[in-house]
Short mmCIF file of C-alpha atoms and ligand atoms in Angstrom, two decimals:
data_model
loop_
_atom_site.label_atom_id
_atom_site.label_comp_id
_atom_site.label_asym_id
_atom_site.label_seq_id
_atom_site.Cartn_x
_atom_site.Cartn_y
_atom_site.Cartn_z
CA MET A 2 153.20 59.21 4.43
CA THR A 3 149.48 58.68 3.92
CA ASP A 4 147.35 58.76 6.70
CA ILE A 5 145.24 55.23 5.97
CA ILE A 6 145.11 52.71 3.51
CA ALA A 7 141.14 51.56 2.96
CA LEU A 8 141.69 47.92 1.63
CA TYR A 9 138.48 46.33 -0.31
CA GLY A 10 139.00 42.58 0.24
CA SER A 11 135.71 41.22 -1.15
CA PRO A 12 135.54 39.99 -4.79
CA ARG A 13 132.35 41.98 -5.27
CA ARG A 14 132.76 45.99 -5.76
CA LYS A 15 129.44 46.56 -4.17
CA GLY A 16 129.13 43.87 -1.71
CA ASN A 17 128.32 44.48 2.01
CA THR A 18 131.90 44.66 3.20
CA ALA A 19 132.82 47.32 0.36
CA LEU A 20 129.64 49.23 1.16
CA LEU A 21 130.52 49.63 5.03
CA LEU A 22 134.53 50.50 3.83
CA LYS A 23 133.33 53.16 1.68
CA LYS A 24 131.42 54.47 4.74
CA ALA A 25 134.58 54.18 7.07
CA VAL A 26 136.40 55.95 4.39
CA GLU A 27 133.86 58.88 4.33
CA GLY A 28 134.01 59.13 8.01
CA ALA A 29 137.89 59.39 7.83
CA ARG A 30 138.24 61.75 5.03
CA ASP A 31 135.40 64.28 6.66
CA ALA A 32 137.55 64.05 9.98
CA GLY A 33 140.51 65.40 8.08
CA ALA A 34 142.51 62.32 7.11
CA GLN A 35 144.45 61.47 3.62
CA VAL A 36 142.72 57.88 2.67
CA ASP A 37 144.37 55.82 -0.10
CA GLU A 38 141.87 53.00 -1.70
CA ILE A 39 143.00 49.81 -2.89
CA VAL A 40 140.51 47.42 -4.41
CA LEU A 41 142.46 44.28 -4.18
CA ARG A 42 140.41 42.38 -6.91
CA ASP A 43 141.77 45.21 -9.47
CA PHE A 44 145.31 44.12 -8.98
CA LYS A 45 147.46 41.11 -10.23
CA ILE A 46 148.86 39.16 -6.63
CA SER A 47 150.48 35.75 -7.08
CA PRO A 48 150.02 33.42 -4.21
CA CYS A 49 153.10 32.90 -2.06
CA MET A 50 155.02 29.90 -3.87
CA GLU A 51 156.95 29.19 -0.61
CA ILE A 52 160.63 29.47 -2.59
CA TYR A 53 162.03 31.76 0.34
CA GLY A 54 163.66 34.33 -2.11
CA CYS A 55 163.13 36.62 0.76
CA LYS A 56 165.43 34.77 3.04
CA LYS A 57 168.22 37.06 1.96
CA GLU A 58 166.96 40.81 2.30
CA GLY A 59 163.35 40.08 3.04
CA GLU A 60 162.35 41.07 -0.24
CA CYS A 61 159.82 38.83 -2.23
CA ALA A 62 161.09 37.48 -5.44
CA ILE A 63 158.00 37.06 -7.23
CA LYS A 64 157.52 40.30 -8.87
CA ASP A 65 153.74 41.62 -9.58
CA ASP A 66 151.36 43.96 -7.76
CA PHE A 67 152.33 42.94 -4.60
CA GLN A 68 155.31 45.26 -4.00
CA ASN A 69 152.91 48.26 -4.94
CA ILE A 70 150.48 47.55 -1.89
CA ARG A 71 153.16 46.37 0.33
CA ASP A 72 154.74 50.01 -0.06
CA ARG A 73 151.37 51.93 0.21
CA ILE A 74 150.60 49.93 3.42
CA LEU A 75 154.02 50.86 5.09
CA ALA A 76 153.81 54.39 4.08
CA SER A 77 150.77 54.66 5.84
CA ARG A 78 149.80 55.11 9.95
CA GLY A 79 146.78 52.82 9.49
CA LEU A 80 144.76 50.26 7.87
CA MET A 81 141.23 49.77 7.34
CA ILE A 82 140.82 46.31 6.10
CA ALA A 83 137.34 44.71 4.93
CA SER A 84 136.59 41.13 4.15
CA PRO A 85 133.73 38.69 3.92
CA VAL A 86 134.06 35.51 6.04
CA PHE A 87 134.72 32.67 3.24
CA PHE A 88 135.15 29.46 4.99
CA TYR A 89 135.69 30.93 9.04
CA THR A 90 138.63 33.10 7.82
CA VAL A 91 139.15 36.14 5.09
CA SER A 92 138.60 35.99 1.31
CA SER A 93 141.04 34.72 -1.03
CA HIS A 94 142.08 38.00 -2.25
CA VAL A 95 143.18 39.22 1.28
CA LYS A 96 144.79 35.76 1.92
CA MET A 97 146.81 36.08 -1.09
CA LEU A 98 148.25 39.53 -0.09
CA MET A 99 148.61 38.19 3.46
CA ASP A 100 150.72 35.27 2.49
CA ARG A 101 152.73 37.23 0.48
CA CYS A 102 153.50 39.25 3.28
CA GLN A 103 155.47 36.36 4.80
CA SER A 104 158.43 37.93 2.80
CA LEU A 105 157.98 40.69 5.70
CA TRP A 106 157.63 38.30 8.51
CA VAL A 107 160.97 36.90 7.25
CA LYS A 108 162.51 40.37 6.97
CA LYS A 109 161.47 41.12 10.61
CA TYR A 110 162.12 38.06 12.34
CA TRP A 111 164.97 36.21 10.45
CA VAL A 112 167.03 39.30 8.62
CA GLN A 113 166.78 41.80 11.54
CA GLY A 114 166.41 39.45 14.13
CA VAL A 115 163.52 41.09 15.95
CA VAL A 116 162.57 39.37 19.23
CA PRO A 117 158.94 38.37 18.99
CA GLY A 118 156.43 40.64 20.97
CA GLN A 119 159.45 43.18 21.34
CA SER A 120 158.78 45.93 18.70
CA PRO A 121 155.88 48.05 19.75
CA PRO A 122 153.26 48.92 16.94
CA ILE A 123 153.62 52.09 14.97
CA ARG A 124 150.33 51.66 13.04
CA LYS A 125 146.75 50.82 14.17
CA GLY A 126 144.11 48.61 12.24
CA LEU A 127 140.62 48.34 11.52
CA VAL A 128 138.66 45.37 10.72
CA ILE A 129 135.62 45.19 9.00
CA ALA A 130 133.99 41.61 8.35
CA VAL A 131 130.49 40.44 7.53
CA GLY A 132 129.57 36.62 7.33
CA ALA A 133 126.24 35.02 6.20
CA THR A 134 125.50 32.69 9.28
CA LYS A 135 125.21 34.10 12.88
CA GLY A 136 127.34 31.68 15.04
CA LYS A 137 129.23 32.97 18.14
CA ARG A 138 132.25 32.07 16.53
CA LEU A 139 132.15 33.23 13.12
CA PHE A 140 134.68 35.64 13.30
CA ASP A 141 137.06 33.60 15.45
CA GLY A 142 139.03 32.29 12.57
CA MET A 143 139.55 35.77 10.83
CA LEU A 144 140.66 37.38 13.74
CA LEU A 145 143.23 35.21 14.57
CA THR A 146 144.75 35.57 11.09
CA MET A 147 144.24 39.21 11.20
CA ARG A 148 146.04 39.27 14.58
CA TYR A 149 149.27 37.70 12.86
CA PHE A 150 149.01 39.58 9.68
CA PHE A 151 149.12 43.05 11.91
CA ASP A 152 151.96 41.85 13.82
CA VAL A 153 154.24 41.67 10.83
CA LEU A 154 152.70 45.16 9.92
CA ASP A 155 153.81 46.21 12.80
CA MET A 156 150.09 47.16 13.56
CA GLU A 157 147.76 47.12 16.46
CA LEU A 158 143.96 45.95 16.36
CA TRP A 159 142.30 49.19 17.10
CA ASP A 160 138.68 48.11 16.55
CA SER A 161 137.20 45.51 14.43
CA LEU A 162 132.94 45.91 13.44
CA LEU A 163 131.72 42.28 12.48
CA TYR A 164 128.44 42.01 11.14
CA ARG A 165 126.30 38.52 11.06
CA GLY A 166 123.42 37.71 9.25
CA MET A 167 124.10 39.29 5.32
CA ASP A 168 124.30 37.18 2.49
CA PHE A 169 123.28 38.86 -0.55
CA GLU A 170 124.97 41.98 -2.43
CA GLY A 171 123.52 45.26 -0.82
CA ASP A 172 121.82 42.96 2.28
CA VAL A 173 123.67 45.78 4.60
CA LEU A 174 121.67 48.77 2.99
CA LYS A 175 118.40 47.18 4.99
CA TYR A 176 120.66 48.27 8.21
CA PRO A 177 121.45 51.98 8.17
CA GLU A 178 122.45 51.85 11.61
CA TYR A 179 125.36 49.44 10.73
CA LEU A 180 126.54 51.99 7.99
CA ASP A 181 126.20 54.95 10.55
CA GLN A 182 128.76 53.03 12.90
CA ALA A 183 131.23 52.48 10.01
CA TYR A 184 131.13 56.32 9.34
CA ALA A 185 131.53 57.25 12.96
CA ARG A 186 134.58 54.73 13.72
CA GLY A 187 135.96 55.87 10.43
CA GLN A 188 135.93 59.12 11.85
CA ASP A 189 137.23 58.00 15.38
CA PHE A 190 139.64 56.01 13.58
CA ALA A 191 141.08 59.01 11.82
CA HIS A 192 141.32 60.70 15.01
CA ALA A 193 143.18 57.90 16.49
CA VAL A 194 145.47 57.62 13.62
CA MET A 195 146.24 61.43 13.45
CA GLU A 196 147.18 61.87 16.93
C1 FMN B 209 133.33 31.16 -0.81
C2 FMN B 209 132.43 31.61 0.10
C3 FMN B 209 132.37 31.36 1.31
C4 FMN B 209 131.46 31.82 2.55
N1 FMN B 209 131.76 31.03 3.58
C5 FMN B 209 131.11 31.68 4.51
C6 FMN B 209 131.45 31.17 6.13
O1 FMN B 209 131.93 30.48 6.48
N2 FMN B 209 130.64 31.72 7.08
C7 FMN B 209 129.54 32.44 6.82
O2 FMN B 209 128.63 32.93 7.45
N3 FMN B 209 129.41 33.13 5.44
C8 FMN B 209 130.23 32.53 4.41
N4 FMN B 209 129.85 33.20 3.41
C9 FMN B 209 129.08 34.00 3.08
C10 FMN B 209 129.83 35.44 2.85
O3 FMN B 209 130.52 36.10 4.09
C11 FMN B 209 128.31 36.34 2.90
O4 FMN B 209 127.70 36.58 1.75
C12 FMN B 209 128.86 38.15 2.81
O5 FMN B 209 128.06 39.06 2.82
C13 FMN B 209 129.74 38.46 1.57
O6 FMN B 209 130.22 39.63 1.90
P1 FMN B 209 130.74 40.57 0.95
O7 FMN B 209 129.10 41.01 0.20
O8 FMN B 209 131.27 41.77 1.28
O9 FMN B 209 131.37 40.03 -0.22
C14 FMN B 209 130.60 32.58 1.99
C15 FMN B 209 130.51 33.08 1.14
C16 FMN B 209 131.37 32.40 -0.01
C17 FMN B 209 131.24 33.42 -1.80
#
């Protein structure tokens, strides 16, 4: 079992969320955790086609890189997921993965008949997000989406690192305190996951 999956959800390889997540990965590794990094843009994942091939056994009928990523997440004890705010929610790369996890939702609630709210979480999640603007409700949409995604993965939201006012690639480098915070929370997350 892997300790932690680090999921890079931005289309930018060296964007703000990627730089922050890299720091969190560094912190988690320095704390002794085994971290498996996944850069979503490197994988071919179809959107959910809503054919409900998963109705029978909870297995998605579309065969692509989704299964690889799903299995790696399910074999972990924690997920650090980084996404820019795109139209007040997650990036399309992240959303595509989330929608394919509807097969896990079907498996949990339809196939296995789990009663909502009655399966204790077995994983922890850390969200890292960046938006360009500064509104109070900038992360509301994303966090709601994440909450339901995490439920499907039997995951509780451990913490979220949310940063406003950064737009261009590398803007986060102007704020070393954010990168230090990501490193420190990465360390804390590793300890929490390995408890
Ligand atoms: C398609 C798209 C949609 C965006 N939507 C929002 C938005 O709704 N609110 C916001 O504050 N910033 C928005 N942004 C700006 C990004 O959140 C911002 O540039 C962020 O720093 C990108 O993070 P990254 O470098 O990790 O990709 C959007 C950018 C793009 C390309």
